[in-house]
């Protein structure tokens, strides 16, 4: 009986492998069509100044990306800021590729953006740190294959 079950199982596996061969799927194939990613801050329940923070990354073409971070306050604040990190996936870790920031006083919104030329064949994301007076939070995008 064991031999019959083993023979049947072997036949099923052989037919399944021949009829439905496995296809290797690469990350570049999965995200090749994706050209933009956006991330937002979570609600800051204890914050009284920070309303929203956003991070954006857009693929502009071969080896070119547009990165942006923006911070919005509930009302005019004495100081508002955004720090924007562009990160590249190296192995299993996100490594900083570039950093830029902006801050303003006596206003309710600030943004910082930059167009970058980057090495192709990697995933990139934008991670931003948002501040409005004493409130702070962060946001980040999904990885985008360039």
Short mmCIF file of N, CA, C and O in Angstrom, two decimals:
data_model
loop_
_atom_site.label_atom_id
_atom_site.label_comp_id
_atom_site.label_asym_id
_atom_site.label_seq_id
_atom_site.Cartn_x
_atom_site.Cartn_y
_atom_site.Cartn_z
N UNK A 1 0.82 -1.20 0.00
CA UNK A 1 0.00 0.00 0.00
C UNK A 1 0.87 1.27 0.00
O UNK A 1 0.56 2.21 -0.70
N UNK A 2 1.95 1.26 0.81
CA UNK A 2 2.84 2.42 0.86
C UNK A 2 3.46 2.69 -0.51
O UNK A 2 3.63 3.83 -0.90
N UNK A 3 3.79 1.60 -1.22
CA UNK A 3 4.42 1.75 -2.51
C UNK A 3 3.47 2.37 -3.52
O UNK A 3 3.87 3.22 -4.32
N UNK A 4 2.19 2.01 -3.47
CA UNK A 4 1.18 2.57 -4.38
C UNK A 4 1.00 4.05 -4.11
O UNK A 4 0.98 4.87 -5.04
N UNK A 5 0.90 4.44 -2.83
CA UNK A 5 0.74 5.85 -2.46
C UNK A 5 1.97 6.65 -2.92
O UNK A 5 1.84 7.76 -3.46
N UNK A 6 3.15 6.10 -2.73
CA UNK A 6 4.38 6.78 -3.15
C UNK A 6 4.41 6.97 -4.67
O UNK A 6 4.81 8.02 -5.17
N UNK A 7 3.99 5.95 -5.42
CA UNK A 7 3.97 6.04 -6.88
C UNK A 7 2.96 7.09 -7.35
O UNK A 7 3.24 7.86 -8.27
N UNK A 8 1.79 7.13 -6.73
CA UNK A 8 0.76 8.11 -7.10
C UNK A 8 1.26 9.53 -6.79
O UNK A 8 1.12 10.45 -7.61
N UNK A 9 1.84 9.72 -5.62
CA UNK A 9 2.36 11.02 -5.23
C UNK A 9 3.47 11.48 -6.18
O UNK A 9 3.50 12.63 -6.61
N UNK A 10 4.36 10.57 -6.56
CA UNK A 10 5.43 10.90 -7.50
C UNK A 10 4.86 11.29 -8.86
O UNK A 10 5.34 12.23 -9.50
N UNK A 11 3.83 10.59 -9.31
CA UNK A 11 3.21 10.89 -10.59
C UNK A 11 2.55 12.28 -10.57
O UNK A 11 2.67 13.05 -11.52
N UNK A 12 1.84 12.59 -9.49
CA UNK A 12 1.19 13.89 -9.36
C UNK A 12 2.22 15.02 -9.37
O UNK A 12 2.05 16.03 -10.04
N UNK A 13 3.31 14.85 -8.63
CA UNK A 13 4.35 15.87 -8.58
C UNK A 13 5.02 16.05 -9.94
O UNK A 13 5.31 17.17 -10.36
N UNK A 14 5.25 14.95 -10.65
CA UNK A 14 5.88 15.02 -11.97
C UNK A 14 4.97 15.73 -12.96
O UNK A 14 5.41 16.62 -13.69
N UNK A 15 3.70 15.37 -13.00
CA UNK A 15 2.73 16.01 -13.91
C UNK A 15 2.59 17.49 -13.56
O UNK A 15 2.58 18.35 -14.44
N UNK A 16 2.51 17.81 -12.28
CA UNK A 16 2.38 19.21 -11.85
C UNK A 16 3.58 20.05 -12.25
O UNK A 16 3.45 21.19 -12.67
N UNK A 17 4.76 19.47 -12.17
CA UNK A 17 5.98 20.21 -12.52
C UNK A 17 6.07 20.42 -14.02
O UNK A 17 6.47 21.48 -14.48
N UNK A 18 5.67 19.44 -14.81
CA UNK A 18 5.74 19.55 -16.26
C UNK A 18 4.66 20.48 -16.78
O UNK A 18 4.90 21.33 -17.64
N UNK A 19 3.44 20.37 -16.27
CA UNK A 19 2.32 21.17 -16.76
C UNK A 19 2.35 22.61 -16.23
O UNK A 19 1.90 23.52 -16.91
N UNK A 20 2.82 22.82 -15.04
CA UNK A 20 2.81 24.13 -14.40
C UNK A 20 4.20 24.47 -13.87
O UNK A 20 4.41 24.47 -12.66
N UNK A 21 5.14 24.74 -14.75
CA UNK A 21 6.49 25.03 -14.26
C UNK A 21 6.51 26.33 -13.46
O UNK A 21 5.77 27.26 -13.75
N UNK A 22 7.38 26.38 -12.46
CA UNK A 22 7.51 27.59 -11.64
C UNK A 22 8.21 28.66 -12.44
O UNK A 22 9.12 28.39 -13.21
N UNK A 23 7.78 29.91 -12.26
CA UNK A 23 8.41 31.03 -12.94
C UNK A 23 9.05 31.92 -11.89
O UNK A 23 8.41 32.31 -10.93
N UNK A 24 10.29 32.24 -12.09
CA UNK A 24 10.97 33.15 -11.16
C UNK A 24 10.41 34.55 -11.36
O UNK A 24 10.26 35.02 -12.49
N UNK A 25 10.06 35.20 -10.29
CA UNK A 25 9.52 36.56 -10.34
C UNK A 25 10.53 37.47 -9.65
O UNK A 25 10.90 37.26 -8.50
N UNK A 26 10.98 38.47 -10.37
CA UNK A 26 11.96 39.41 -9.84
C UNK A 26 11.25 40.68 -9.39
O UNK A 26 10.22 41.07 -9.93
N UNK A 27 11.83 41.35 -8.41
CA UNK A 27 11.25 42.59 -7.89
C UNK A 27 11.07 43.63 -8.99
O UNK A 27 10.10 44.36 -9.00
N UNK A 28 12.00 43.67 -9.92
CA UNK A 28 11.89 44.66 -11.00
C UNK A 28 10.67 44.41 -11.88
O UNK A 28 10.09 45.34 -12.40
N UNK A 29 10.27 43.16 -12.01
CA UNK A 29 9.08 42.85 -12.80
C UNK A 29 7.82 43.23 -12.05
O UNK A 29 6.85 43.68 -12.64
N UNK A 30 7.83 43.07 -10.74
CA UNK A 30 6.64 43.36 -9.95
C UNK A 30 6.34 44.86 -9.94
O UNK A 30 5.21 45.27 -10.10
N UNK A 31 7.37 45.69 -9.78
CA UNK A 31 7.16 47.12 -9.61
C UNK A 31 7.59 47.96 -10.82
O UNK A 31 7.70 49.16 -10.71
N UNK A 32 7.82 47.34 -11.95
CA UNK A 32 8.31 48.08 -13.11
C UNK A 32 7.32 49.14 -13.57
O UNK A 32 7.72 50.18 -14.07
N UNK A 33 6.03 48.90 -13.41
CA UNK A 33 5.01 49.84 -13.86
C UNK A 33 4.75 50.95 -12.86
O UNK A 33 4.21 51.99 -13.21
N UNK A 34 5.11 50.76 -11.62
CA UNK A 34 4.84 51.74 -10.58
C UNK A 34 5.78 52.92 -10.72
O UNK A 34 6.99 52.76 -10.76
N UNK A 35 5.22 54.14 -10.82
CA UNK A 35 6.06 55.31 -11.02
C UNK A 35 5.97 56.31 -9.88
O UNK A 35 6.69 57.31 -9.89
N UNK A 36 5.09 56.09 -8.90
CA UNK A 36 4.95 57.04 -7.80
C UNK A 36 4.51 56.31 -6.53
O UNK A 36 3.76 55.35 -6.59
N UNK A 37 4.98 56.81 -5.39
CA UNK A 37 4.56 56.29 -4.10
C UNK A 37 4.44 57.45 -3.13
O UNK A 37 5.24 58.39 -3.18
N UNK A 38 3.43 57.40 -2.27
CA UNK A 38 3.19 58.46 -1.29
C UNK A 38 2.94 57.84 0.07
O UNK A 38 2.28 56.81 0.18
N UNK A 39 3.43 58.48 1.11
CA UNK A 39 3.20 58.03 2.47
C UNK A 39 2.78 59.20 3.34
O UNK A 39 3.22 60.33 3.12
N UNK A 40 1.92 58.94 4.32
CA UNK A 40 1.42 59.98 5.21
C UNK A 40 1.68 59.62 6.67
O UNK A 40 1.78 58.44 7.01
N UNK A 41 1.73 60.64 7.51
CA UNK A 41 1.87 60.40 8.95
C UNK A 41 0.59 59.84 9.50
O UNK A 41 -0.49 60.05 8.95
N UNK A 42 0.72 59.12 10.60
CA UNK A 42 -0.46 58.70 11.34
C UNK A 42 -0.99 59.91 12.10
O UNK A 42 -0.29 60.90 12.30
N UNK A 43 -2.21 59.81 12.56
CA UNK A 43 -2.78 60.87 13.39
C UNK A 43 -1.96 60.95 14.67
O UNK A 43 -1.63 59.93 15.28
N UNK A 44 -1.62 62.15 15.07
CA UNK A 44 -0.86 62.35 16.30
C UNK A 44 -1.86 62.75 17.38
O UNK A 44 -2.21 63.92 17.50
N UNK A 45 -2.36 61.80 18.17
CA UNK A 45 -3.45 62.10 19.11
C UNK A 45 -3.05 63.09 20.21
O UNK A 45 -3.88 63.80 20.72
N UNK A 46 -1.76 63.13 20.55
CA UNK A 46 -1.31 64.01 21.61
C UNK A 46 -0.86 65.36 21.08
O UNK A 46 -0.58 66.28 21.82
N UNK A 47 -0.74 65.49 19.76
CA UNK A 47 -0.21 66.71 19.16
C UNK A 47 -1.25 67.80 19.06
O UNK A 47 -2.42 67.55 18.79
N UNK A 48 -0.80 69.02 19.28
CA UNK A 48 -1.71 70.14 19.14
C UNK A 48 -1.38 71.02 17.95
O UNK A 48 -2.17 71.89 17.59
N UNK A 49 -0.22 70.81 17.31
CA UNK A 49 0.21 71.66 16.21
C UNK A 49 0.27 70.93 14.87
O UNK A 49 -0.16 71.45 13.86
N UNK A 50 0.83 69.74 14.86
CA UNK A 50 1.05 69.00 13.62
C UNK A 50 -0.25 68.41 13.10
O UNK A 50 -0.94 67.67 13.79
N UNK A 51 -0.60 68.76 11.86
CA UNK A 51 -1.82 68.22 11.25
C UNK A 51 -1.50 67.05 10.34
O UNK A 51 -2.16 66.02 10.38
N UNK A 52 -0.48 67.18 9.49
CA UNK A 52 -0.21 66.16 8.49
C UNK A 52 1.23 66.26 7.99
O UNK A 52 1.78 67.36 7.87
N UNK A 53 1.81 65.12 7.69
CA UNK A 53 3.11 65.08 7.05
C UNK A 53 3.04 64.10 5.90
O UNK A 53 2.40 63.05 6.02
N UNK A 54 3.69 64.42 4.78
CA UNK A 54 3.66 63.54 3.61
C UNK A 54 5.04 63.38 3.02
O UNK A 54 5.87 64.29 3.07
N UNK A 55 5.28 62.20 2.47
CA UNK A 55 6.49 61.89 1.72
C UNK A 55 6.07 61.42 0.34
O UNK A 55 5.09 60.69 0.21
N UNK A 56 6.81 61.83 -0.69
CA UNK A 56 6.53 61.42 -2.06
C UNK A 56 7.81 61.03 -2.77
O UNK A 56 8.85 61.66 -2.55
N UNK A 57 7.71 60.03 -3.63
CA UNK A 57 8.80 59.70 -4.55
C UNK A 57 8.16 59.40 -5.91
O UNK A 57 7.15 58.71 -5.99
N UNK A 58 8.75 59.98 -6.96
CA UNK A 58 8.24 59.80 -8.31
C UNK A 58 9.39 59.43 -9.23
O UNK A 58 10.45 60.05 -9.19
N UNK A 59 9.17 58.42 -10.05
CA UNK A 59 10.15 58.01 -11.06
C UNK A 59 9.97 58.91 -12.27
O UNK A 59 8.89 58.95 -12.87
N UNK A 60 11.02 59.66 -12.62
CA UNK A 60 10.93 60.60 -13.74
C UNK A 60 11.45 60.00 -15.05
O UNK A 60 11.12 60.47 -16.12
N UNK A 61 12.27 59.00 -14.94
CA UNK A 61 12.86 58.38 -16.12
C UNK A 61 14.00 57.48 -15.67
O UNK A 61 14.19 57.26 -14.48
N UNK A 62 14.79 57.01 -16.61
CA UNK A 62 15.89 56.12 -16.28
C UNK A 62 16.89 56.83 -15.37
O UNK A 62 17.52 57.80 -15.77
N UNK A 63 16.98 56.36 -14.13
CA UNK A 63 17.95 56.90 -13.20
C UNK A 63 17.60 58.26 -12.60
O UNK A 63 18.44 58.88 -11.97
N UNK A 64 16.37 58.73 -12.78
CA UNK A 64 15.97 60.03 -12.22
C UNK A 64 14.73 59.86 -11.35
O UNK A 64 13.76 59.21 -11.75
N UNK A 65 14.79 60.48 -10.16
CA UNK A 65 13.65 60.47 -9.26
C UNK A 65 13.40 61.88 -8.74
O UNK A 65 14.30 62.74 -8.73
N UNK A 66 12.17 62.11 -8.31
CA UNK A 66 11.78 63.36 -7.67
C UNK A 66 11.32 63.00 -6.27
O UNK A 66 10.42 62.16 -6.09
N UNK A 67 11.96 63.58 -5.25
CA UNK A 67 11.63 63.30 -3.85
C UNK A 67 11.09 64.56 -3.20
O UNK A 67 11.60 65.66 -3.46
N UNK A 68 10.06 64.38 -2.35
CA UNK A 68 9.45 65.54 -1.71
C UNK A 68 8.91 65.16 -0.34
O UNK A 68 8.40 64.06 -0.14
N UNK A 69 9.04 66.09 0.59
CA UNK A 69 8.43 65.95 1.91
C UNK A 69 7.73 67.26 2.25
O UNK A 69 8.21 68.33 1.88
N UNK A 70 6.58 67.17 2.92
CA UNK A 70 5.89 68.39 3.32
C UNK A 70 5.22 68.20 4.67
O UNK A 70 4.78 67.10 5.01
N UNK A 71 5.17 69.27 5.42
CA UNK A 71 4.57 69.28 6.75
C UNK A 71 3.51 70.36 6.79
O UNK A 71 3.74 71.48 6.33
N UNK A 72 2.35 70.02 7.36
CA UNK A 72 1.24 70.96 7.47
C UNK A 72 0.82 71.03 8.94
O UNK A 72 0.61 70.00 9.58
N UNK A 73 0.68 72.25 9.45
CA UNK A 73 0.25 72.46 10.84
C UNK A 73 -1.24 72.82 10.86
O UNK A 73 -1.81 73.23 9.85
N UNK A 74 -1.86 72.66 12.03
CA UNK A 74 -3.27 73.02 12.21
C UNK A 74 -3.49 74.51 12.01
O UNK A 74 -4.53 74.94 11.54
N UNK A 75 -2.51 75.29 12.40
CA UNK A 75 -2.59 76.74 12.35
C UNK A 75 -1.18 77.30 12.21
O UNK A 75 -0.21 76.53 12.17
N UNK A 76 -1.04 78.59 12.13
CA UNK A 76 0.28 79.20 12.06
C UNK A 76 1.08 78.84 13.32
O UNK A 76 0.57 78.94 14.43
N UNK A 77 2.32 78.39 13.11
CA UNK A 77 3.18 78.00 14.23
C UNK A 77 4.48 78.81 14.18
O UNK A 77 4.86 79.33 13.13
N UNK A 78 5.15 78.87 15.31
CA UNK A 78 6.39 79.66 15.36
C UNK A 78 7.51 78.98 14.56
O UNK A 78 8.37 79.67 14.01
N UNK A 79 7.52 77.64 14.47
CA UNK A 79 8.53 76.95 13.68
C UNK A 79 7.95 75.66 13.12
O UNK A 79 7.36 74.85 13.85
N UNK A 80 8.14 75.45 11.83
CA UNK A 80 7.68 74.23 11.16
C UNK A 80 8.82 73.73 10.28
O UNK A 80 9.55 74.53 9.69
N UNK A 81 8.99 72.41 10.22
CA UNK A 81 10.14 71.87 9.48
C UNK A 81 9.83 70.52 8.85
O UNK A 81 8.89 69.82 9.24
N UNK A 82 10.66 70.17 7.86
CA UNK A 82 10.61 68.84 7.26
C UNK A 82 12.05 68.46 6.89
O UNK A 82 12.80 69.28 6.35
N UNK A 83 12.43 67.25 7.25
CA UNK A 83 13.72 66.68 6.85
C UNK A 83 13.43 65.49 5.95
O UNK A 83 12.62 64.63 6.31
N UNK A 84 14.05 65.42 4.80
CA UNK A 84 13.74 64.39 3.80
C UNK A 84 14.97 63.52 3.54
O UNK A 84 16.02 64.03 3.15
N UNK A 85 14.82 62.23 3.77
CA UNK A 85 15.87 61.24 3.50
C UNK A 85 15.48 60.42 2.30
O UNK A 85 14.40 59.86 2.27
N UNK A 86 16.36 60.35 1.32
CA UNK A 86 16.17 59.43 0.20
C UNK A 86 17.03 58.22 0.52
O UNK A 86 18.22 58.34 0.77
N UNK A 87 16.39 57.04 0.55
CA UNK A 87 17.08 55.82 0.94
C UNK A 87 17.07 54.80 -0.18
O UNK A 87 16.11 54.71 -0.95
N UNK A 88 18.14 54.00 -0.25
CA UNK A 88 18.27 52.93 -1.24
C UNK A 88 18.34 51.61 -0.49
O UNK A 88 19.02 51.49 0.53
N UNK A 89 17.65 50.60 -1.00
CA UNK A 89 17.68 49.27 -0.39
C UNK A 89 18.95 48.56 -0.82
O UNK A 89 19.17 48.29 -2.00
N UNK A 90 19.81 48.26 0.17
CA UNK A 90 21.07 47.55 -0.06
C UNK A 90 21.01 46.27 0.75
O UNK A 90 21.11 46.32 1.98
N UNK A 91 20.82 45.15 0.07
CA UNK A 91 20.64 43.89 0.78
C UNK A 91 19.30 43.92 1.51
O UNK A 91 18.26 44.04 0.88
N UNK A 92 19.34 43.87 2.84
CA UNK A 92 18.11 43.92 3.63
C UNK A 92 17.97 45.22 4.41
O UNK A 92 17.13 45.31 5.30
N UNK A 93 18.78 46.22 4.11
CA UNK A 93 18.76 47.45 4.89
C UNK A 93 18.58 48.68 3.99
O UNK A 93 19.10 48.73 2.87
N UNK A 94 17.83 49.66 4.49
CA UNK A 94 17.68 50.93 3.80
C UNK A 94 18.86 51.82 4.20
O UNK A 94 19.09 52.06 5.38
N UNK A 95 19.59 52.32 3.19
CA UNK A 95 20.78 53.13 3.41
C UNK A 95 20.53 54.52 2.83
O UNK A 95 20.02 54.66 1.72
N UNK A 96 20.92 55.55 3.60
CA UNK A 96 20.69 56.92 3.16
C UNK A 96 21.49 57.22 1.89
O UNK A 96 22.69 57.01 1.83
N UNK A 97 20.78 57.74 0.89
CA UNK A 97 21.39 58.12 -0.38
C UNK A 97 21.58 59.64 -0.44
O UNK A 97 22.55 60.13 -0.99
N UNK A 98 20.62 60.38 0.14
CA UNK A 98 20.68 61.84 0.13
C UNK A 98 19.81 62.36 1.27
O UNK A 98 18.94 61.64 1.78
N UNK A 99 20.05 63.61 1.66
CA UNK A 99 19.26 64.25 2.71
C UNK A 99 19.15 65.74 2.39
O UNK A 99 20.13 66.36 1.98
N UNK A 100 17.95 66.28 2.57
CA UNK A 100 17.74 67.72 2.45
C UNK A 100 16.59 68.11 3.36
O UNK A 100 15.81 67.25 3.81
N UNK A 101 16.49 69.39 3.69
CA UNK A 101 15.48 69.82 4.65
C UNK A 101 15.07 71.26 4.39
O UNK A 101 15.70 71.97 3.60
N UNK A 102 14.01 71.65 5.08
CA UNK A 102 13.54 73.04 5.02
C UNK A 102 12.82 73.35 6.33
O UNK A 102 12.22 72.46 6.95
N UNK A 103 12.90 74.59 6.74
CA UNK A 103 12.14 75.04 7.91
C UNK A 103 11.74 76.50 7.71
O UNK A 103 12.42 77.24 6.97
N UNK A 104 10.64 76.86 8.32
CA UNK A 104 10.12 78.23 8.21
C UNK A 104 9.57 78.65 9.57
O UNK A 104 9.31 77.80 10.43
N UNK A 105 9.38 79.94 9.72
CA UNK A 105 8.80 80.46 10.96
C UNK A 105 7.53 81.22 10.64
O UNK A 105 7.38 81.80 9.55
N UNK A 106 6.62 81.19 11.61
CA UNK A 106 5.35 81.94 11.55
C UNK A 106 4.55 81.66 10.28
O UNK A 106 4.15 82.56 9.55
N UNK A 107 4.34 80.38 10.03
CA UNK A 107 3.58 79.92 8.85
C UNK A 107 2.99 78.54 9.18
O UNK A 107 3.32 77.96 10.21
N UNK A 108 2.13 78.01 8.32
CA UNK A 108 1.48 76.73 8.63
C UNK A 108 1.88 75.57 7.72
O UNK A 108 1.37 74.46 7.86
N UNK A 109 2.81 75.79 6.76
CA UNK A 109 3.19 74.71 5.86
C UNK A 109 4.62 74.93 5.36
O UNK A 109 5.04 76.07 5.14
N UNK A 110 5.34 73.81 5.19
CA UNK A 110 6.67 73.87 4.60
C UNK A 110 6.87 72.62 3.74
O UNK A 110 6.30 71.56 4.04
N UNK A 111 7.63 72.76 2.67
CA UNK A 111 7.93 71.62 1.79
C UNK A 111 9.38 71.71 1.34
O UNK A 111 9.96 72.80 1.29
N UNK A 112 9.94 70.56 1.05
CA UNK A 112 11.29 70.47 0.49
C UNK A 112 11.26 69.40 -0.60
O UNK A 112 10.68 68.32 -0.39
N UNK A 113 11.87 69.69 -1.74
CA UNK A 113 11.88 68.71 -2.83
C UNK A 113 13.20 68.80 -3.59
O UNK A 113 13.91 69.81 -3.53
N UNK A 114 13.49 67.72 -4.31
CA UNK A 114 14.74 67.65 -5.04
C UNK A 114 14.63 66.59 -6.13
O UNK A 114 14.03 65.54 -5.92
N UNK A 115 15.20 66.87 -7.29
CA UNK A 115 15.32 65.88 -8.36
C UNK A 115 16.73 65.30 -8.27
O UNK A 115 17.71 66.05 -8.19
N UNK A 116 16.82 63.98 -8.28
CA UNK A 116 18.10 63.30 -8.11
C UNK A 116 18.37 62.34 -9.26
O UNK A 116 17.43 61.72 -9.79
N UNK A 117 19.63 62.20 -9.59
CA UNK A 117 20.07 61.14 -10.50
C UNK A 117 20.65 60.05 -9.62
O UNK A 117 21.53 60.31 -8.79
N UNK A 118 20.12 58.83 -9.77
CA UNK A 118 20.50 57.72 -8.90
C UNK A 118 20.91 56.50 -9.73
O UNK A 118 20.49 56.36 -10.88
N UNK A 119 21.73 55.62 -9.15
CA UNK A 119 22.08 54.38 -9.85
C UNK A 119 20.82 53.52 -10.08
O UNK A 119 19.96 53.44 -9.20
N UNK A 120 20.71 52.94 -11.25
CA UNK A 120 19.54 52.11 -11.55
C UNK A 120 19.73 50.69 -11.00
O UNK A 120 20.84 50.29 -10.67
N UNK A 121 18.61 49.97 -10.91
CA UNK A 121 18.66 48.59 -10.45
C UNK A 121 18.45 48.43 -8.96
O UNK A 121 18.74 47.37 -8.41
N UNK A 122 17.95 49.47 -8.31
CA UNK A 122 17.72 49.43 -6.86
C UNK A 122 16.33 49.94 -6.53
O UNK A 122 15.70 50.64 -7.32
N UNK A 123 15.87 49.61 -5.31
CA UNK A 123 14.65 50.18 -4.76
C UNK A 123 15.02 51.45 -4.00
O UNK A 123 16.02 51.48 -3.29
N UNK A 124 14.19 52.48 -4.13
CA UNK A 124 14.38 53.74 -3.41
C UNK A 124 13.09 54.08 -2.69
O UNK A 124 12.00 53.75 -3.15
N UNK A 125 13.23 54.78 -1.55
CA UNK A 125 12.08 55.29 -0.84
C UNK A 125 12.43 56.65 -0.24
O UNK A 125 13.60 57.01 -0.15
N UNK A 126 11.40 57.38 0.17
CA UNK A 126 11.59 58.65 0.84
C UNK A 126 11.03 58.52 2.25
O UNK A 126 9.92 58.02 2.45
N UNK A 127 11.81 58.97 3.22
CA UNK A 127 11.39 58.98 4.62
C UNK A 127 11.55 60.40 5.13
O UNK A 127 12.65 60.97 5.01
N UNK A 128 10.48 60.99 5.66
CA UNK A 128 10.52 62.37 6.12
C UNK A 128 10.24 62.47 7.61
O UNK A 128 9.45 61.70 8.16
N UNK A 129 10.89 63.44 8.25
CA UNK A 129 10.66 63.76 9.65
C UNK A 129 9.97 65.12 9.67
O UNK A 129 10.47 66.08 9.08
N UNK A 130 8.82 65.19 10.33
CA UNK A 130 7.99 66.40 10.33
C UNK A 130 7.96 67.01 11.73
O UNK A 130 7.84 66.28 12.72
N UNK A 131 8.04 68.33 11.78
CA UNK A 131 7.97 69.02 13.05
C UNK A 131 7.15 70.29 12.95
O UNK A 131 7.23 71.02 11.97
N UNK A 132 6.33 70.53 13.98
CA UNK A 132 5.56 71.77 14.08
C UNK A 132 5.57 72.16 15.56
O UNK A 132 4.96 71.48 16.39
N UNK A 133 6.30 73.23 15.87
CA UNK A 133 6.57 73.61 17.26
C UNK A 133 7.12 72.41 18.02
O UNK A 133 8.18 71.92 17.68
N UNK A 134 6.40 71.89 19.02
CA UNK A 134 6.92 70.77 19.82
C UNK A 134 6.45 69.40 19.34
O UNK A 134 6.87 68.38 19.87
N UNK A 135 5.58 69.37 18.34
CA UNK A 135 5.09 68.09 17.80
C UNK A 135 6.06 67.56 16.74
O UNK A 135 6.64 68.34 15.98
N UNK A 136 6.18 66.24 16.65
CA UNK A 136 6.99 65.64 15.58
C UNK A 136 6.42 64.28 15.21
O UNK A 136 5.77 63.61 16.03
N UNK A 137 6.67 63.87 13.98
CA UNK A 137 6.23 62.57 13.49
C UNK A 137 7.06 62.25 12.24
O UNK A 137 7.87 63.06 11.81
N UNK A 138 6.82 61.08 11.66
CA UNK A 138 7.53 60.70 10.44
C UNK A 138 6.59 60.03 9.47
O UNK A 138 5.52 59.54 9.84
N UNK A 139 6.98 60.03 8.20
CA UNK A 139 6.22 59.34 7.16
C UNK A 139 7.22 58.76 6.18
O UNK A 139 8.37 59.20 6.10
N UNK A 140 6.80 57.74 5.41
CA UNK A 140 7.68 57.15 4.41
C UNK A 140 6.85 56.52 3.32
O UNK A 140 5.69 56.18 3.50
N UNK A 141 7.48 56.38 2.16
CA UNK A 141 6.83 55.78 1.00
C UNK A 141 7.16 54.30 0.93
O UNK A 141 8.03 53.82 1.64
N UNK A 142 6.51 53.61 0.03
CA UNK A 142 6.91 52.25 -0.33
C UNK A 142 8.17 52.36 -1.17
O UNK A 142 8.50 53.43 -1.71
N UNK A 143 8.86 51.24 -1.32
CA UNK A 143 10.02 51.22 -2.20
C UNK A 143 9.60 51.28 -3.66
O UNK A 143 8.59 50.70 -4.05
N UNK A 144 10.35 52.02 -4.46
CA UNK A 144 10.07 52.17 -5.88
C UNK A 144 11.29 51.69 -6.64
O UNK A 144 12.41 52.13 -6.38
N UNK A 145 11.11 50.77 -7.59
CA UNK A 145 12.24 50.22 -8.33
C UNK A 145 12.65 51.17 -9.45
O UNK A 145 11.83 51.56 -10.27
N UNK A 146 13.91 51.54 -9.45
CA UNK A 146 14.42 52.46 -10.47
C UNK A 146 15.43 51.72 -11.33
O UNK A 146 16.33 51.09 -10.84
#
